[in-house]
Tab-separated table of C-alpha atoms in Angstrom:
chain	number	residue	atom	x	y	z
A	1	MET	CA	-0.745	72.100	-9.232
A	2	ILE	CA	2.709	73.414	-8.197
A	3	LYS	CA	2.498	72.147	-4.639
A	4	HIS	CA	1.886	68.776	-6.066
A	5	ILE	CA	4.664	69.121	-8.654
A	6	ILE	CA	6.730	70.369	-5.842
A	7	ALA	CA	6.463	67.431	-3.463
A	8	ALA	CA	6.421	64.590	-6.072
A	9	ALA	CA	10.042	65.612	-7.014
A	10	VAL	CA	10.653	65.554	-3.233
A	11	TRP	CA	8.935	62.195	-2.806
A	12	TRP	CA	11.030	60.424	-6.194
A	13	LEU	CA	14.426	62.455	-4.564
A	14	ALA	CA	14.310	60.895	-1.383
A	15	ILE	CA	13.574	57.643	-2.763
A	16	ALA	CA	16.688	58.395	-4.969
A	17	VAL	CA	18.922	58.911	-2.025
A	18	ALA	CA	17.211	56.287	0.455
A	19	PHE	CA	17.652	53.210	-2.117
A	20	PRO	CA	21.469	53.786	-2.639
A	21	LEU	CA	22.333	53.885	1.466
A	22	TYR	CA	19.418	50.909	1.734
A	23	ALA	CA	21.257	48.758	-0.752
A	24	GLN	CA	24.667	49.718	1.190
A	25	GLN	CA	23.049	48.471	3.791
A	26	LYS	CA	22.351	44.828	3.053
A	27	GLU	CA	25.268	44.870	0.563
A	28	HIS	CA	27.344	44.579	3.383
A	29	THR	CA	26.491	41.958	5.583
A	30	LEU	CA	27.840	38.708	7.124
A	31	GLY	CA	26.025	36.721	4.452
A	32	SER	CA	28.048	39.255	1.873
A	33	LEU	CA	31.337	38.574	3.665
A	34	TRP	CA	30.588	34.134	3.205
A	35	SER	CA	30.307	34.359	-0.205
A	36	LYS	CA	33.814	34.943	-0.813
A	37	VAL	CA	34.955	32.938	2.085
A	38	GLU	CA	33.474	29.517	1.061
A	39	GLU	CA	35.780	30.784	-2.178
A	40	ASN	CA	38.658	31.632	-1.329
A	41	TYR	CA	39.385	29.755	1.943
A	42	PRO	CA	42.026	26.774	1.644
A	43	GLY	CA	39.961	25.076	4.649
A	44	VAL	CA	37.418	24.129	1.846
A	45	GLY	CA	39.644	23.355	-0.666
A	46	VAL	CA	40.587	20.722	1.481
A	47	LYS	CA	37.221	19.152	1.661
A	48	THR	CA	36.940	19.561	-2.135
A	49	SER	CA	40.692	17.764	-2.932
A	50	ALA	CA	39.253	15.064	-0.904
A	51	ILE	CA	36.028	14.797	-2.424
A	52	ASP	CA	37.892	14.582	-5.856
A	53	ALA	CA	40.470	11.657	-4.213
A	54	ALA	CA	37.452	9.575	-2.865
A	55	ARG	CA	36.032	10.560	-6.887
A	56	PHE	CA	39.236	8.919	-8.108
A	57	ASN	CA	39.207	5.792	-5.559
A	58	GLN	CA	35.547	5.142	-6.732
A	59	ARG	CA	37.025	4.657	-10.766
A	60	ALA	CA	39.635	2.861	-8.816
A	61	VAL	CA	37.958	0.284	-7.522
A	62	LYS	CA	35.114	0.235	-10.154
A	63	SER	CA	38.303	-0.685	-12.601
A	64	HIS	CA	38.576	-3.916	-10.976
A	65	MET	CA	35.816	-5.145	-12.612
A	66	LEU	CA	37.887	-5.798	-15.517
A	67	PRO	CA	39.742	-8.232	-16.866
A	68	GLN	CA	43.188	-8.013	-16.013
A	69	VAL	CA	45.845	-8.122	-18.526
A	70	ASN	CA	49.748	-9.184	-17.896
A	71	ALA	CA	52.605	-8.329	-20.624
A	72	GLN	CA	55.830	-9.255	-20.892
A	73	ALA	CA	59.034	-9.257	-23.649
A	74	GLN	CA	62.220	-10.251	-23.011
A	75	SER	CA	65.485	-10.776	-24.834
A	76	THR	CA	68.554	-12.753	-22.631
A	77	TYR	CA	71.743	-14.255	-23.262
A	78	GLY	CA	73.086	-16.984	-21.163
A	79	THR	CA	73.137	-20.666	-20.395
A	80	TYR	CA	70.565	-23.396	-21.204
A	81	GLU	CA	70.651	-25.800	-19.246
A	82	GLY	CA	67.569	-27.208	-17.876
A	83	SER	CA	64.517	-29.508	-18.273
A	84	ALA	CA	61.681	-30.426	-20.795
A	85	GLY	CA	58.048	-28.378	-19.895
A	86	ALA	CA	56.144	-25.817	-20.711
A	87	PHE	CA	54.620	-23.087	-18.672
A	88	PHE	CA	54.203	-19.172	-18.824
A	89	PRO	CA	56.585	-17.518	-16.198
A	90	GLN	CA	54.801	-14.294	-14.678
A	91	ALA	CA	56.342	-10.205	-15.379
A	92	GLY	CA	59.533	-9.967	-13.952
A	93	PHE	CA	60.900	-13.633	-14.235
A	94	PHE	CA	63.181	-15.684	-17.127
A	95	ASN	CA	63.714	-18.377	-18.120
A	96	VAL	CA	66.218	-20.492	-19.907
A	97	SER	CA	65.467	-23.268	-23.078
A	98	GLY	CA	67.460	-26.082	-23.217
A	99	SER	CA	67.731	-30.182	-22.766
A	100	ALA	CA	68.742	-32.565	-20.405
A	101	VAL	CA	70.509	-34.204	-23.181
A	102	PRO	CA	74.044	-32.613	-24.738
A	103	LEU	CA	74.230	-30.623	-27.450
A	104	ASP	CA	76.862	-29.483	-29.908
A	105	GLY	CA	78.244	-25.633	-30.786
A	106	SER	CA	78.529	-22.725	-27.628
A	107	THR	CA	77.818	-23.071	-24.313
A	108	THR	CA	75.613	-20.091	-24.457
A	109	ALA	CA	72.966	-19.097	-26.577
A	110	ALA	CA	70.520	-15.486	-26.949
A	111	ASN	CA	66.473	-15.942	-26.231
A	112	THR	CA	63.446	-14.214	-26.489
A	113	PHE	CA	59.904	-14.355	-24.984
A	114	GLY	CA	57.238	-12.763	-25.028
A	115	SER	CA	53.809	-13.663	-23.458
A	116	ALA	CA	50.447	-12.249	-22.544
A	117	ILE	CA	47.764	-12.900	-20.121
A	118	VAL	CA	44.494	-11.794	-18.995
A	119	GLN	CA	42.643	-13.128	-15.344
A	120	TRP	CA	38.683	-11.936	-15.311
A	121	GLU	CA	36.892	-12.918	-12.165
A	122	LEU	CA	34.015	-13.796	-12.985
A	123	PHE	CA	31.900	-14.624	-10.024
A	124	SER	CA	33.147	-13.523	-6.366
A	125	PHE	CA	30.102	-14.184	-4.683
A	126	GLY	CA	29.556	-10.156	-4.324
A	127	ARG	CA	32.447	-9.270	-3.154
A	128	ARG	CA	33.228	-6.533	-5.968
A	129	ARG	CA	30.199	-5.303	-5.907
A	130	LYS	CA	29.987	-4.900	-2.038
A	131	GLN	CA	33.785	-2.981	-2.367
A	132	ASN	CA	31.960	-0.446	-5.326
A	133	GLU	CA	28.903	0.052	-3.006
A	134	ALA	CA	31.906	1.293	-0.268
A	135	ALA	CA	33.912	3.150	-2.412
A	136	ASP	CA	30.163	4.832	-3.633
A	137	ALA	CA	29.754	5.518	0.292
A	138	LEU	CA	32.971	6.748	1.204
A	139	TYR	CA	32.219	9.284	-1.986
A	140	HIS	CA	29.574	10.411	-0.007
A	141	ARG	CA	30.890	10.455	3.240
A	142	SER	CA	33.614	13.213	2.078
A	143	VAL	CA	30.478	14.761	0.664
A	144	SER	CA	28.660	14.846	3.623
A	145	GLU	CA	31.902	15.993	5.841
A	146	LYS	CA	32.901	18.750	3.922
A	147	ASP	CA	28.633	19.699	4.180
A	148	ALA	CA	29.361	19.727	7.974
A	149	TYR	CA	33.045	21.672	7.328
A	150	LEU	CA	31.387	23.771	5.840
A	151	LEU	CA	28.598	24.667	8.615
A	152	GLY	CA	31.208	24.952	11.255
A	153	LEU	CA	33.229	27.524	8.997
A	154	LYS	CA	29.762	29.786	8.853
A	155	LYS	CA	29.626	29.560	12.474
A	156	THR	CA	33.270	30.031	12.795
A	157	LEU	CA	32.980	33.118	10.912
A	158	SER	CA	30.361	34.470	12.671
A	159	GLU	CA	31.737	34.357	16.075
A	160	ARG	CA	34.756	36.150	14.742
A	161	TYR	CA	32.670	38.940	13.263
A	162	ILE	CA	30.310	39.077	16.968
A	163	ALA	CA	33.538	39.618	18.221
A	164	LEU	CA	34.103	42.110	15.569
A	165	LEU	CA	31.113	43.814	16.123
A	166	TYR	CA	31.079	43.233	19.766
A	167	ASN	CA	35.080	45.217	20.255
A	168	ASP	CA	34.180	47.676	17.705
A	169	ALA	CA	31.063	48.544	19.899
A	170	LYS	CA	33.580	48.469	23.517
A	171	LEU	CA	35.641	50.803	21.705
A	172	HIS	CA	33.101	53.467	20.819
A	173	TRP	CA	31.553	53.214	24.450
A	174	THR	CA	35.038	53.860	25.863
A	175	GLU	CA	35.326	57.197	23.186
A	176	ARG	CA	31.854	58.323	24.313
A	177	ASN	CA	32.749	57.884	27.514
A	178	ALA	CA	36.128	59.687	26.855
A	179	GLU	CA	34.131	62.692	25.651
A	180	ARG	CA	31.786	62.840	28.505
A	181	LEU	CA	34.990	62.692	30.945
A	182	ASP	CA	36.554	65.549	28.849
A	183	ASP	CA	33.638	68.512	28.696
A	184	ILE	CA	33.482	67.396	32.786
A	185	ARG	CA	37.340	68.286	33.241
A	186	GLN	CA	36.768	71.062	30.776
A	187	ILE	CA	34.448	72.231	32.730
A	188	THR	CA	35.299	72.120	35.824
A	189	SER	CA	38.992	73.211	35.133
A	190	GLY	CA	36.909	76.431	34.245
A	191	LEU	CA	34.476	76.244	37.755
A	192	SER	CA	38.438	75.644	39.440
A	193	ALA	CA	40.062	78.372	37.813
A	194	SER	CA	37.135	80.699	38.293
A	195	GLY	CA	37.555	79.557	42.665
A	196	LEU	CA	34.000	77.965	42.710
A	197	ILE	CA	34.837	74.559	43.616
A	198	PRO	CA	38.103	72.911	45.198
A	199	ALA	CA	41.301	72.492	43.214
A	200	ALA	CA	40.851	68.709	43.852
A	201	ASP	CA	37.679	68.447	41.568
A	202	SER	CA	39.894	69.371	38.660
A	203	LEU	CA	42.498	66.647	39.638
A	204	LEU	CA	39.752	63.670	39.800
A	205	ALA	CA	38.265	65.659	36.653
A	206	SER	CA	41.354	65.024	34.581
A	207	SER	CA	42.490	60.963	36.547
A	208	SER	CA	38.988	59.991	35.191
A	209	TYR	CA	39.324	61.307	31.976
A	210	VAL	CA	42.807	59.641	31.835
A	211	GLN	CA	41.855	56.285	32.771
A	212	ALA	CA	39.116	56.209	29.968
A	213	MET	CA	41.734	57.002	27.843
A	214	GLY	CA	43.668	54.160	28.975
A	215	GLU	CA	40.508	51.686	28.209
A	216	ARG	CA	40.288	53.213	25.017
A	217	ASP	CA	43.405	52.619	23.812
A	218	LYS	CA	42.281	48.994	25.290
A	219	TRP	CA	39.664	48.078	23.482
A	220	THR	CA	41.650	49.789	19.908
A	221	GLY	CA	44.072	46.538	20.385
A	222	PHE	CA	41.094	44.248	20.843
A	223	ARG	CA	39.052	45.445	17.954
A	224	GLN	CA	42.504	45.189	15.513
A	225	ALA	CA	42.619	41.875	17.046
A	226	ALA	CA	39.094	40.646	16.674
A	227	TYR	CA	39.619	42.508	13.074
A	228	PHE	CA	42.459	40.318	11.772
A	229	LYS	CA	41.176	37.254	12.714
A	230	VAL	CA	38.049	37.937	10.149
A	231	LEU	CA	40.820	38.320	7.644
A	232	GLU	CA	42.381	35.500	8.040
A	233	LEU	CA	38.817	34.160	6.995
A	234	TYR	CA	37.554	36.954	3.956
A	235	GLY	CA	41.205	36.523	2.584
A	236	ASP	CA	41.393	39.902	1.429
A	237	ASP	CA	43.005	43.510	3.073
A	238	THR	CA	39.775	45.600	3.907
A	239	VAL	CA	35.876	44.482	5.300
A	240	ASP	CA	33.452	47.208	5.618
A	241	TYR	CA	31.653	46.878	8.770
A	242	ILE	CA	30.059	49.601	9.441
A	243	ALA	CA	26.131	49.080	8.549
A	244	SER	CA	26.474	46.162	10.495
A	245	ALA	CA	27.841	47.814	13.254
A	246	ILE	CA	24.629	49.720	13.763
A	247	ARG	CA	22.722	46.813	13.317
A	248	PHE	CA	24.628	44.980	16.076
A	249	GLY	CA	22.920	47.327	18.926
A	250	HIS	CA	19.499	47.628	16.989
A	251	PRO	CA	19.620	43.957	15.689
A	252	ALA	CA	16.011	42.561	14.052
A	253	PRO	CA	13.376	40.873	15.653
A	254	GLN	CA	13.486	37.414	14.988
A	255	ALA	CA	10.108	34.764	14.022
A	256	PHE	CA	10.151	31.203	15.409
A	257	ASN	CA	8.523	28.956	13.701
A	258	GLU	CA	8.314	25.206	12.606
A	259	LEU	CA	11.074	25.547	10.532
A	260	ASN	CA	13.343	26.511	13.711
A	261	ARG	CA	14.205	22.593	13.971
A	262	ILE	CA	16.870	19.505	13.989
A	263	HIS	CA	16.493	18.410	10.454
A	264	PRO	CA	16.962	14.362	9.825
A	265	ARG	CA	19.498	15.429	7.003
A	266	HIS	CA	21.877	17.864	9.649
A	267	PRO	CA	24.982	17.647	7.979
A	268	ILE	CA	26.703	16.852	11.339
A	269	LEU	CA	24.227	13.887	11.140
A	270	ASP	CA	24.107	13.025	7.547
A	271	ALA	CA	27.743	12.993	7.987
A	272	LEU	CA	27.753	10.093	10.993
A	273	ASP	CA	25.066	8.447	8.875
A	274	LYS	CA	27.319	8.221	5.847
A	275	GLN	CA	30.520	7.034	8.133
A	276	SER	CA	28.271	4.018	9.781
A	277	ASP	CA	27.128	3.646	5.473
A	278	TYR	CA	30.512	2.972	4.971
A	279	TYR	CA	31.761	1.425	7.831
A	280	THR	CA	28.699	-1.368	7.162
A	281	LEU	CA	29.390	-1.964	3.262
A	282	SER	CA	33.035	-2.208	4.010
A	283	GLY	CA	32.511	-4.885	6.739
A	284	GLU	CA	30.401	-6.712	4.230
A	285	ALA	CA	33.004	-6.410	1.650
A	286	GLN	CA	35.475	-8.033	3.859
A	287	LYS	CA	33.076	-10.493	4.823
A	288	LYS	CA	32.608	-11.582	1.263
A	289	ALA	CA	36.316	-11.388	0.971
A	290	SER	CA	36.609	-14.802	2.729
A	291	LEU	CA	34.517	-16.320	-0.101
A	292	PRO	CA	36.192	-17.758	-3.432
A	293	SER	CA	36.361	-16.490	-6.487
A	294	LEU	CA	35.607	-17.913	-10.224
A	295	ASN	CA	38.580	-16.157	-12.610
A	296	LEU	CA	38.507	-16.992	-16.571
A	297	LEU	CA	42.005	-17.516	-17.413
A	298	GLY	CA	43.663	-17.125	-21.232
A	299	GLY	CA	47.610	-16.368	-22.512
A	300	TYR	CA	49.355	-16.565	-25.140
A	301	ALA	CA	53.815	-16.560	-25.969
A	302	TYR	CA	56.529	-16.302	-28.300
A	303	ARG	CA	59.389	-17.882	-27.600
A	304	GLY	CA	63.036	-17.810	-29.658
A	305	THR	CA	65.880	-19.543	-28.889
A	306	GLY	CA	69.599	-20.312	-30.325
A	307	ILE	CA	68.666	-24.256	-29.931
A	308	GLY	CA	68.179	-25.471	-33.646
A	309	PRO	CA	66.276	-28.600	-34.227
A	310	ASN	CA	69.192	-30.786	-35.053
A	311	GLY	CA	70.455	-29.862	-31.577
A	312	ARG	CA	73.315	-27.493	-32.634
A	313	VAL	CA	74.173	-24.530	-30.302
A	314	SER	CA	74.579	-20.844	-31.480
A	315	GLY	CA	75.682	-18.056	-29.464
A	316	ALA	CA	75.480	-15.669	-31.949
A	317	TRP	CA	72.950	-12.680	-30.390
A	318	ARG	CA	70.328	-12.286	-33.880
A	319	ASP	CA	69.732	-16.341	-33.629
A	320	GLY	CA	68.034	-15.801	-30.560
A	321	PHE	CA	65.319	-14.677	-32.582
A	322	ARG	CA	64.998	-17.810	-34.597
A	323	ASN	CA	63.495	-21.726	-34.312
A	324	THR	CA	60.514	-19.653	-32.833
A	325	THR	CA	57.181	-21.682	-30.931
A	326	HIS	CA	53.972	-20.161	-29.980
A	327	ASN	CA	52.210	-21.348	-27.448
A	328	PHE	CA	48.252	-20.370	-25.545
A	329	LEU	CA	47.130	-21.354	-22.392
A	330	ALA	CA	42.655	-20.776	-21.656
A	331	GLY	CA	41.016	-22.431	-18.781
A	332	ILE	CA	38.409	-21.311	-15.504
A	333	GLY	CA	40.767	-20.567	-12.115
A	334	PHE	CA	38.815	-21.596	-9.162
A	335	THR	CA	40.998	-19.794	-5.782
A	336	TRP	CA	40.108	-19.469	-2.305
A	337	ASN	CA	41.877	-18.543	0.288
A	338	LEU	CA	41.254	-21.101	2.948
A	339	THR	CA	43.425	-19.262	5.432
A	340	SER	CA	42.073	-16.019	5.773
A	341	LEU	CA	38.733	-17.424	7.409
A	342	HIS	CA	39.193	-15.987	10.503
A	343	THR	CA	40.826	-13.073	9.653
A	344	ASN	CA	38.704	-11.649	7.466
A	345	ARG	CA	36.072	-12.755	9.950
A	346	MET	CA	37.661	-10.705	12.014
A	347	LYS	CA	38.188	-7.353	10.765
A	348	SER	CA	34.510	-7.384	9.414
A	349	GLY	CA	33.439	-7.883	12.851
A	350	GLN	CA	35.515	-4.740	13.995
A	351	LEU	CA	34.018	-2.959	10.910
A	352	PHE	CA	30.665	-3.902	11.963
A	353	LYS	CA	31.640	-2.231	15.290
A	354	GLU	CA	32.744	0.613	13.983
A	355	ALA	CA	29.577	1.247	11.782
A	356	GLU	CA	27.483	0.851	15.050
A	357	SER	CA	29.551	3.123	16.940
A	358	ALA	CA	28.665	6.222	14.357
A	359	GLN	CA	25.028	5.354	15.013
A	360	PHE	CA	25.504	5.782	18.720
A	361	ARG	CA	27.483	9.028	18.067
A	362	ARG	CA	25.009	9.686	16.035
A	363	SER	CA	22.227	9.160	18.132
A	364	GLN	CA	23.436	11.007	21.126
A	365	TYR	CA	24.224	14.260	19.105
A	366	GLU	CA	20.821	14.338	17.241
A	367	GLN	CA	19.227	14.106	21.292
A	368	ALA	CA	21.794	16.666	22.428
A	369	MET	CA	21.548	18.678	19.694
A	370	ARG	CA	17.200	18.726	20.393
A	371	ALA	CA	17.994	20.182	23.821
A	372	ASP	CA	20.499	22.271	22.602
A	373	LEU	CA	17.727	23.897	20.526
A	374	SER	CA	15.237	24.120	22.675
A	375	ALA	CA	17.170	25.912	25.751
A	376	SER	CA	18.853	28.454	23.030
A	377	GLN	CA	15.367	29.135	21.122
A	378	ALA	CA	14.235	30.023	25.690
A	379	LYS	CA	17.576	31.903	25.791
A	380	ILE	CA	16.592	33.967	22.579
A	381	THR	CA	12.987	34.981	23.585
A	382	GLU	CA	14.303	36.643	26.686
A	383	GLN	CA	17.957	37.764	25.437
A	384	SER	CA	15.311	39.773	22.982
A	385	GLU	CA	13.714	40.904	26.191
A	386	GLN	CA	16.470	42.195	27.411
A	387	LEU	CA	17.753	44.389	24.782
A	388	GLN	CA	14.641	46.160	24.807
A	389	LYS	CA	14.831	46.970	28.278
A	390	THR	CA	18.803	48.131	27.924
A	391	ARG	CA	18.122	50.012	25.219
A	392	LEU	CA	15.651	52.280	26.819
A	393	ALA	CA	17.822	51.902	30.250
A	394	VAL	CA	20.551	53.722	28.278
A	395	GLN	CA	18.064	55.846	26.540
A	396	GLN	CA	16.860	57.043	29.868
A	397	SER	CA	20.494	57.307	31.584
A	398	GLN	CA	21.263	59.768	28.627
A	399	ASP	CA	18.149	61.846	29.251
A	400	ALA	CA	19.249	62.078	32.943
A	401	TYR	CA	22.753	62.593	32.965
A	402	ASP	CA	22.052	65.378	30.246
A	403	MET	CA	20.048	66.896	33.274
A	404	TYR	CA	22.602	66.391	35.656
A	405	LEU	CA	25.025	67.875	33.450
A	406	ALA	CA	22.695	71.274	32.950
A	407	ARG	CA	22.395	71.417	36.921
A	408	TYR	CA	26.504	70.875	37.832
A	409	LYS	CA	27.602	73.605	35.209
A	410	SER	CA	25.104	75.744	37.210
A	411	GLY	CA	26.959	74.921	40.835
A	412	LEU	CA	23.535	72.671	41.815
A	413	ILE	CA	24.821	69.705	42.053
A	414	THR	CA	28.865	67.915	43.060
A	415	LEU	CA	31.111	66.590	40.910
A	416	SER	CA	30.737	63.456	42.854
A	417	GLU	CA	27.092	63.608	42.179
A	418	LEU	CA	27.580	64.214	38.403
A	419	LEU	CA	30.385	61.301	38.065
A	420	GLN	CA	27.923	58.988	39.861
A	421	ILE	CA	25.619	59.625	37.649
A	422	ARG	CA	27.706	59.296	34.444
A	423	THR	CA	28.655	56.123	36.234
A	424	LEU	CA	24.693	54.722	35.658
A	425	LEU	CA	25.302	56.089	32.045
A	426	GLU	CA	28.205	53.871	31.075
A	427	GLN	CA	27.118	50.526	33.017
A	428	ALA	CA	23.800	50.885	30.815
A	429	GLU	CA	25.459	51.297	27.947
A	430	ASN	CA	27.781	48.359	28.849
A	431	ALA	CA	24.756	46.214	29.413
A	432	HIS	CA	23.173	46.891	26.430
A	433	ILE	CA	26.471	46.297	24.099
A	434	GLU	CA	26.621	42.728	26.394
A	435	ALA	CA	23.095	41.591	25.923
A	436	SER	CA	23.723	42.710	22.155
A	437	ARG	CA	26.568	40.381	21.539
A	438	GLU	CA	24.734	37.428	23.854
A	439	TYR	CA	21.877	37.952	21.330
A	440	TRP	CA	24.183	37.680	18.401
A	441	ALA	CA	26.306	35.047	19.316
A	442	LEU	CA	22.452	33.077	20.496
A	443	LEU	CA	20.935	33.397	16.719
A	444	ALA	CA	24.552	31.780	15.899
A	445	TYR	CA	24.423	28.720	17.728
A	446	GLU	CA	21.261	28.027	16.886
A	447	ALA	CA	21.740	28.582	13.227
A	448	GLU	CA	24.380	25.982	13.357
A	449	LEU	CA	21.882	23.372	15.072
A	450	THR	CA	19.623	24.149	12.285
A	451	ALA	CA	21.920	24.738	9.629
A	452	ASP	CA	20.175	27.778	8.140
A	453	PHE	CA	22.248	30.656	8.881
A	454	GLY	CA	19.689	32.415	6.509
A	455	PHE	CA	18.148	35.077	8.863
A	456	LEU	CA	22.011	36.075	10.288
A	457	PHE	CA	23.663	36.647	7.261
A	458	SER	CA	20.618	38.785	6.031
A	459	ASN	CA	20.602	40.480	9.365
A	460	LEU	CA	23.965	41.003	10.832
């Protein structure tokens, strides 16, 4: 009974210890970095602002369907020479009141004028509707461009993170080499001091160790540079990549299924579709701009003058608000800019060709992406096989090196033979690191092609 209780206690203790470690490993993944990159990176804000700008443009274009109202008010002081007639001056212009008949009194008079004009386009033969559709397409295009940008940013983050892990692995590789050469140097120094081997062997071992330390310094700089490149996207002071460094050399196997294909709504393809739609609708709107428009017109005007009904002119400013008149205007206007027929036809033809070009680029991209995905999946399969073999080669080389090191300590082999075995171990480790980098790079490229970074973000 006591044994069962002890076993159960040990089991729960093991779970309690292992679960936080597992959770910590899963917490510090490439996916955990991405959430902060997407939230804080300024480039994402640029695309978000572009979407907001397109939304405002969408509202501005739709507001053109509302009645357009122009109002003006003015008070002037000047001469009044003029001719009879009634009119509605546009905002920013002024008029003088007067008569061709000579008047008595002052040679100048004060005037007041206020007017409001309403113009409502009742029928435009579909031009406004196409302009609204083009504005909607521009908005959806900006959304698709942001999605395509986020996909590219995921690829950039993945590449920089893989480069960081690769340089970190190379640094640890050079440190292990330096440690092995340091052990050999110390062993050789002792054997040389005891007269068992020549002094030249001690110098050779020391030289090899110094070279390894130089390589370590080089890869320290490379790792630091890659670290700063990741921080530029991450926007924080530190990045915890220890767990990812372990997974870098021991990747989880990936299973291929029918989801690993080019989706028709891939962000890059969708952005080209939306671009084509925008050019097409803009071309149709430009084409319809050549058609006439039917407008409802209405206006009201208030006028005051210092010239009285009896023909007496007053130069006093206050009299400019007397002798008032009120006029209104209502009607229907039919306008057609005939000179723009050729120009609009040329502009619409240009926009239609831009839409056709975007469709051709979409077909080109899709065809190339399908071919690249098939090639990438074939490479990943073989790269996974290579990883298993390089991992086995490293283990065998390490075992062989340990055996030869023991023989060297016993004086059974020479230093040159031991260094040759160490070189083979070094090459095997380096081959495994290079294979790991190629494997993760291929997964990042496949994730971009399929627009699915789930596996990469969860397992690196």
